[in-house]
Amino acid sequence: MGSPLRLGRREFGAHEPVIMAIVNRTPDSFYDQGATFRDEPALTRVEQAVAEGAAIIDIGGVKAGPGEEVTAAEEARRTVGFVAEVRRRFPDVVISVDTWRHEVGEAVCEAGADLLNDAWGGVDPKLAEVAARYGAGLVCTHAGGAEPRTRPHRIAYEDVMADILRVTVQLAERAVELGVPRESVLIDPGHDFGKNTRHSLEATRRLGEMAATGWPVLVSLSNKDFVGETLDRPVKERVIGTLATTAVSAWLGAQVYRVHEVAETRQVLDMVATIAGHREPAVARRGLA
């Protein structure tokens, strides 16, 4: 890890793990089946996530997987007003929006978003231009060239981490050239996006190579299919596998964690940071009384 990460009003030290809490404004999200589609449950979720230690709220208006078509106008309808309300209620929280469309990026930045989470790897190159224009941060993700909302089919890489590094670093460098603040650009290996389970496992195993680039690394591991297939567990039984993967990722140098379970992730990250010597124990009485 290199220089501090700056997002919105917040600055995070080079060894400070950061939690990004997922708030889906979709009726068909894979994990909670639309539990935060309506405003009040979604705002309650934000309040709880912040109380449990999330510094970033990631708001999404379209689920990642296949499903009913969601136009840019509908995606904006689901997210823009909500971004404005979260900004009003939580002035210091970092607001991220998970979108690949520049039209939506423009609208949410106008409403107060600090970070654009481009999970589909620059499929709309104008999104980085929007981030630059508004001084917002940008997540540069490896998606293996996949079209948004498609599942991978027999995808192959000669060296998956080499491809991840090539794509994400190129996207990050382009963003900075366009004017996105360098300290606000992150790279993401894109677990499950354009990858099979073995690819995602290798990306995790070799995550240190991403951290070595100097760009802050974001990982989106939470309850994903590669965890489910590794352990043969359905969506609702993937928390333990997710937390194990989180601990490994933290040890290898990831900094930002996009998650559903905030409190559990906070404990895992605090434990790893303390073992690594970057954080003091909350209490250290044993053997001293």
CSV table of C-alpha atoms in Angstrom, one decimal:
chain,number,residue,atom,x,y,z
A,1,MET,CA,0.0,0.0,0.0
A,2,GLY,CA,1.2,3.5,-0.8
A,3,SER,CA,-0.2,7.0,-0.2
A,4,PRO,CA,-3.4,7.6,1.7
A,5,LEU,CA,-6.7,6.9,0.0
A,6,ARG,CA,-9.0,9.9,-0.2
A,7,LEU,CA,-12.7,9.5,-0.9
A,8,GLY,CA,-15.2,12.3,-0.3
A,9,ARG,CA,-14.4,14.0,3.0
A,10,ARG,CA,-12.5,11.0,4.3
A,11,GLU,CA,-8.8,10.1,4.2
A,12,PHE,CA,-7.7,6.5,5.0
A,13,GLY,CA,-4.2,5.6,6.0
A,14,ALA,CA,-2.1,3.2,3.9
A,15,HIS,CA,-2.8,0.3,6.4
A,16,GLU,CA,-6.3,1.2,7.3
A,17,PRO,CA,-8.9,-1.4,6.2
A,18,VAL,CA,-12.1,0.2,4.9
A,19,ILE,CA,-15.5,-1.4,4.8
A,20,MET,CA,-17.9,-0.6,1.9
A,21,ALA,CA,-21.5,-1.7,2.8
A,22,ILE,CA,-23.8,-2.9,0.0
A,23,VAL,CA,-27.2,-1.3,-0.2
A,24,ASN,CA,-29.1,-2.7,-3.2
A,25,ARG,CA,-32.0,-0.6,-4.6
A,26,THR,CA,-33.2,-3.5,-6.7
A,27,PRO,CA,-36.2,-5.7,-6.3
A,28,ASP,CA,-34.3,-8.8,-7.4
A,29,SER,CA,-30.9,-8.7,-5.7
A,30,PHE,CA,-29.2,-12.1,-5.5
A,31,TYR,CA,-28.6,-11.9,-1.7
A,32,ASP,CA,-31.5,-10.1,-0.1
A,33,GLN,CA,-34.2,-10.5,-2.8
A,34,GLY,CA,-35.0,-6.8,-2.6
A,35,ALA,CA,-35.0,-6.2,1.1
A,36,THR,CA,-33.7,-2.6,0.6
A,37,PHE,CA,-35.6,-1.8,-2.5
A,38,ARG,CA,-37.9,0.6,-0.6
A,39,ASP,CA,-36.5,3.8,0.9
A,40,GLU,CA,-37.1,3.3,4.6
A,41,PRO,CA,-35.6,-0.2,4.9
A,42,ALA,CA,-32.6,1.0,2.8
A,43,LEU,CA,-32.1,4.0,5.0
A,44,THR,CA,-32.2,1.8,8.1
A,45,ARG,CA,-29.6,-0.4,6.4
A,46,VAL,CA,-27.4,2.6,5.9
A,47,GLU,CA,-27.7,3.7,9.5
A,48,GLN,CA,-26.9,0.2,10.8
A,49,ALA,CA,-23.9,-0.2,8.4
A,50,VAL,CA,-22.4,3.1,9.5
A,51,ALA,CA,-23.0,2.2,13.2
A,52,GLU,CA,-21.2,-1.1,12.6
A,53,GLY,CA,-18.2,0.4,11.1
A,54,ALA,CA,-18.8,1.0,7.4
A,55,ALA,CA,-17.1,4.1,6.0
A,56,ILE,CA,-18.5,3.7,2.5
A,57,ILE,CA,-22.0,3.0,1.4
A,58,ASP,CA,-22.2,1.3,-2.1
A,59,ILE,CA,-25.6,1.9,-3.7
A,60,GLY,CA,-26.7,-0.2,-6.7
A,61,GLY,CA,-29.7,0.1,-8.9
A,62,VAL,CA,-29.2,-2.9,-11.1
A,63,LYS,CA,-28.3,-6.4,-10.0
A,64,ALA,CA,-25.1,-7.8,-11.5
A,65,GLY,CA,-26.6,-11.0,-12.9
A,66,PRO,CA,-29.1,-11.5,-15.8
A,67,GLY,CA,-32.7,-10.4,-15.3
A,68,GLU,CA,-35.3,-8.0,-16.4
A,69,GLU,CA,-33.9,-5.0,-18.4
A,70,VAL,CA,-33.3,-1.9,-16.4
A,71,THR,CA,-32.9,1.2,-18.4
A,72,ALA,CA,-30.5,4.0,-17.5
A,73,ALA,CA,-33.6,6.2,-16.6
A,74,GLU,CA,-34.9,3.5,-14.2
A,75,GLU,CA,-31.5,2.9,-12.7
A,76,ALA,CA,-31.2,6.6,-12.0
A,77,ARG,CA,-34.8,6.7,-10.6
A,78,ARG,CA,-33.7,4.0,-8.1
A,79,THR,CA,-30.5,5.7,-7.0
A,80,VAL,CA,-30.3,9.4,-7.5
A,81,GLY,CA,-32.9,10.5,-4.9
A,82,PHE,CA,-31.6,8.0,-2.4
A,83,VAL,CA,-28.0,9.3,-2.9
A,84,ALA,CA,-29.3,12.8,-2.1
A,85,GLU,CA,-31.1,11.6,1.0
A,86,VAL,CA,-28.1,9.6,2.3
A,87,ARG,CA,-25.9,12.7,1.7
A,88,ARG,CA,-28.3,14.8,3.7
A,89,ARG,CA,-28.5,12.4,6.6
A,90,PHE,CA,-24.9,11.2,6.7
A,91,PRO,CA,-22.7,14.1,5.5
A,92,ASP,CA,-19.4,12.4,6.3
A,93,VAL,CA,-20.1,9.0,4.9
A,94,VAL,CA,-18.5,8.1,1.5
A,95,ILE,CA,-21.2,7.5,-1.0
A,96,SER,CA,-20.4,5.0,-3.8
A,97,VAL,CA,-22.7,4.1,-6.7
A,98,ASP,CA,-22.3,0.8,-8.4
A,99,THR,CA,-22.9,1.6,-12.1
A,100,TRP,CA,-21.3,1.2,-15.5
A,101,ARG,CA,-23.4,3.9,-17.2
A,102,HIS,CA,-22.0,7.5,-17.6
A,103,GLU,CA,-25.5,8.9,-17.6
A,104,VAL,CA,-26.2,7.4,-14.2
A,105,GLY,CA,-22.8,8.4,-13.0
A,106,GLU,CA,-23.4,12.0,-13.9
A,107,ALA,CA,-26.8,12.1,-12.1
A,108,VAL,CA,-25.5,10.5,-8.9
A,109,CYS,CA,-22.5,12.8,-8.8
A,110,GLU,CA,-24.8,15.7,-9.1
A,111,ALA,CA,-26.7,14.3,-6.1
A,112,GLY,CA,-23.6,14.0,-4.0
A,113,ALA,CA,-21.9,10.7,-4.8
A,114,ASP,CA,-18.2,10.5,-4.0
A,115,LEU,CA,-17.2,7.3,-5.8
A,116,LEU,CA,-18.2,5.5,-9.0
A,117,ASN,CA,-17.9,1.7,-8.6
A,118,ASP,CA,-17.5,0.5,-12.2
A,119,ALA,CA,-17.8,-3.2,-11.7
A,120,TRP,CA,-17.9,-4.0,-15.5
A,121,GLY,CA,-14.4,-2.8,-16.3
A,122,GLY,CA,-14.8,0.4,-18.3
A,123,VAL,CA,-17.4,-0.9,-20.8
A,124,ASP,CA,-18.6,2.7,-20.9
A,125,PRO,CA,-15.4,4.7,-21.2
A,126,LYS,CA,-17.3,8.0,-20.5
A,127,LEU,CA,-17.8,6.9,-16.9
A,128,ALA,CA,-14.2,7.8,-16.1
A,129,GLU,CA,-14.7,11.2,-17.7
A,130,VAL,CA,-17.6,11.8,-15.4
A,131,ALA,CA,-15.6,10.9,-12.4
A,132,ALA,CA,-12.9,13.3,-13.5
A,133,ARG,CA,-15.3,16.1,-14.1
A,134,TYR,CA,-16.8,15.8,-10.6
A,135,GLY,CA,-13.6,15.0,-8.8
A,136,ALA,CA,-15.1,11.7,-7.8
A,137,GLY,CA,-13.2,8.5,-7.1
A,138,LEU,CA,-13.3,5.5,-9.5
A,139,VAL,CA,-13.1,1.7,-9.0
A,140,CYS,CA,-11.4,0.1,-11.9
A,141,THR,CA,-12.4,-3.5,-12.2
A,142,HIS,CA,-11.3,-6.5,-14.2
A,143,ALA,CA,-14.4,-8.1,-15.8
A,144,GLY,CA,-12.7,-10.2,-18.5
A,145,GLY,CA,-14.3,-8.1,-21.2
A,146,ALA,CA,-17.8,-9.4,-20.3
A,147,GLU,CA,-20.9,-7.5,-21.2
A,148,PRO,CA,-22.8,-6.1,-18.3
A,149,ARG,CA,-25.2,-8.6,-16.6
A,150,THR,CA,-23.9,-11.7,-18.4
A,151,ARG,CA,-22.4,-14.8,-16.9
A,152,PRO,CA,-19.0,-16.2,-18.0
A,153,HIS,CA,-19.1,-19.2,-20.2
A,154,ARG,CA,-16.0,-21.3,-20.7
A,155,ILE,CA,-13.8,-18.3,-20.3
A,156,ALA,CA,-10.0,-18.9,-20.3
A,157,TYR,CA,-6.9,-17.0,-19.5
A,158,GLU,CA,-3.3,-17.9,-20.1
A,159,ASP,CA,-2.5,-16.1,-16.8
A,160,VAL,CA,-5.5,-14.7,-15.0
A,161,MET,CA,-3.6,-12.4,-12.7
A,162,ALA,CA,-1.5,-11.0,-15.5
A,163,ASP,CA,-4.7,-10.1,-17.3
A,164,ILE,CA,-6.1,-8.6,-14.2
A,165,LEU,CA,-3.0,-6.4,-13.6
A,166,ARG,CA,-2.9,-5.3,-17.3
A,167,VAL,CA,-6.5,-4.3,-17.4
A,168,THR,CA,-6.9,-2.7,-14.0
A,169,VAL,CA,-3.7,-0.7,-14.1
A,170,GLN,CA,-4.5,0.5,-17.7
A,171,LEU,CA,-7.9,1.7,-16.5
A,172,ALA,CA,-6.5,3.4,-13.4
A,173,GLU,CA,-3.8,5.2,-15.4
A,174,ARG,CA,-6.3,6.3,-18.0
A,175,ALA,CA,-8.6,7.7,-15.2
A,176,VAL,CA,-5.7,9.7,-13.8
A,177,GLU,CA,-4.8,11.0,-17.2
A,178,LEU,CA,-8.4,12.2,-17.6
A,179,GLY,CA,-8.2,14.0,-14.3
A,180,VAL,CA,-9.5,11.6,-11.7
A,181,PRO,CA,-7.5,12.3,-8.5
A,182,ARG,CA,-4.8,9.6,-8.2
A,183,GLU,CA,-5.5,9.2,-4.5
A,184,SER,CA,-9.1,8.4,-5.3
A,185,VAL,CA,-8.6,5.5,-7.8
A,186,LEU,CA,-8.9,1.9,-6.7
A,187,ILE,CA,-8.4,-1.4,-8.6
A,188,ASP,CA,-10.6,-4.5,-8.2
A,189,PRO,CA,-9.8,-8.0,-9.4
A,190,GLY,CA,-13.5,-8.6,-10.1
A,191,HIS,CA,-14.2,-11.9,-8.4
A,192,ASP,CA,-16.7,-13.9,-10.4
A,193,PHE,CA,-16.9,-11.2,-13.1
A,194,GLY,CA,-15.7,-12.9,-16.3
A,195,LYS,CA,-14.2,-15.7,-14.2
A,196,ASN,CA,-14.9,-19.2,-13.1
A,197,THR,CA,-14.3,-20.3,-9.5
A,198,ARG,CA,-10.7,-21.4,-10.1
A,199,HIS,CA,-9.9,-18.0,-11.6
A,200,SER,CA,-11.4,-16.2,-8.6
A,201,LEU,CA,-9.4,-18.5,-6.2
A,202,GLU,CA,-6.2,-17.8,-8.1
A,203,ALA,CA,-6.9,-14.0,-8.0
A,204,THR,CA,-7.3,-14.2,-4.3
A,205,ARG,CA,-4.2,-16.3,-3.8
A,206,ARG,CA,-2.1,-13.8,-5.8
A,207,LEU,CA,-3.7,-10.6,-4.5
A,208,GLY,CA,-0.4,-9.5,-3.2
A,209,GLU,CA,0.6,-8.8,-6.8
A,210,MET,CA,-2.2,-6.3,-7.1
A,211,ALA,CA,-1.2,-4.6,-3.8
A,212,ALA,CA,2.4,-4.4,-5.1
A,213,THR,CA,1.2,-2.0,-7.9
A,214,GLY,CA,0.7,0.8,-5.4
A,215,TRP,CA,-2.9,1.2,-6.3
A,216,PRO,CA,-5.3,0.6,-3.4
A,217,VAL,CA,-7.1,-2.7,-3.9
A,218,LEU,CA,-10.9,-3.2,-3.4
A,219,VAL,CA,-12.3,-6.7,-3.2
A,220,SER,CA,-15.9,-7.7,-3.6
A,221,LEU,CA,-16.1,-11.2,-2.1
A,222,SER,CA,-19.3,-11.2,-0.2
A,223,ASN,CA,-21.3,-14.4,-0.5
A,224,LYS,CA,-20.2,-14.9,-4.2
A,225,ASP,CA,-20.5,-17.9,-6.3
A,226,PHE,CA,-16.8,-18.8,-6.1
A,227,VAL,CA,-17.2,-19.1,-2.3
A,228,GLY,CA,-20.4,-21.1,-2.7
A,229,GLU,CA,-18.8,-23.5,-5.2
A,230,THR,CA,-15.6,-23.9,-3.2
A,231,LEU,CA,-17.6,-25.0,-0.1
A,232,ASP,CA,-20.8,-26.3,-1.9
A,233,ARG,CA,-23.0,-23.9,0.0
A,234,PRO,CA,-26.1,-21.9,-1.1
A,235,VAL,CA,-26.1,-18.1,-0.9
A,236,LYS,CA,-27.3,-17.8,2.6
A,237,GLU,CA,-24.6,-20.2,3.9
A,238,ARG,CA,-21.5,-18.5,2.5
A,239,VAL,CA,-20.7,-16.1,5.3
A,240,ILE,CA,-17.9,-18.2,6.9
A,241,GLY,CA,-16.3,-18.8,3.6
A,242,THR,CA,-16.5,-15.1,2.8
A,243,LEU,CA,-14.9,-14.1,6.1
A,244,ALA,CA,-12.1,-16.6,5.5
A,245,THR,CA,-11.4,-15.1,2.1
A,246,THR,CA,-11.6,-11.6,3.6
A,247,ALA,CA,-8.9,-12.5,6.2
A,248,VAL,CA,-6.6,-13.9,3.4
A,249,SER,CA,-7.2,-10.8,1.3
A,250,ALA,CA,-6.4,-8.5,4.2
A,251,TRP,CA,-3.2,-10.3,4.9
A,252,LEU,CA,-2.2,-10.0,1.2
A,253,GLY,CA,-2.8,-6.2,1.2
A,254,ALA,CA,-6.4,-5.4,0.0
A,255,GLN,CA,-7.7,-2.2,1.6
A,256,VAL,CA,-11.4,-1.9,0.8
A,257,TYR,CA,-14.0,-4.6,1.3
A,258,ARG,CA,-17.4,-4.5,-0.3
A,259,VAL,CA,-19.7,-6.6,2.0
A,260,HIS,CA,-23.1,-7.5,3.2
A,261,GLU,CA,-22.1,-8.4,6.8
A,262,VAL,CA,-20.4,-5.3,8.2
A,263,ALA,CA,-20.0,-6.2,11.9
A,264,GLU,CA,-18.5,-9.6,11.2
A,265,THR,CA,-16.1,-8.1,8.6
A,266,ARG,CA,-15.1,-5.4,11.0
A,267,GLN,CA,-13.9,-8.0,13.5
A,268,VAL,CA,-12.0,-10.0,10.9
A,269,LEU,CA,-10.2,-6.9,9.6
A,270,ASP,CA,-9.4,-5.6,13.0
A,271,MET,CA,-8.0,-9.0,14.0
A,272,VAL,CA,-5.8,-9.2,10.9
A,273,ALA,CA,-4.6,-5.6,11.2
A,274,THR,CA,-3.6,-6.3,14.8
A,275,ILE,CA,-1.8,-9.5,14.0
A,276,ALA,CA,0.0,-7.6,11.3
A,277,GLY,CA,1.1,-4.9,13.8
A,278,HIS,CA,-1.0,-2.1,12.2
A,279,ARG,CA,-3.5,-1.8,15.1
A,280,GLU,CA,-3.3,-2.1,18.9
A,281,PRO,CA,-5.5,-4.6,20.7
A,282,ALA,CA,-8.7,-3.0,22.1
A,283,VAL,CA,-7.8,-4.4,25.5
A,284,ALA,CA,-4.5,-6.0,26.7
A,285,ARG,CA,-4.9,-7.1,30.3
A,286,ARG,CA,-3.9,-10.8,30.1
A,287,GLY,CA,-0.8,-11.5,32.2
A,288,LEU,CA,-0.6,-7.9,33.5
A,289,ALA,CA,-3.0,-8.0,36.5
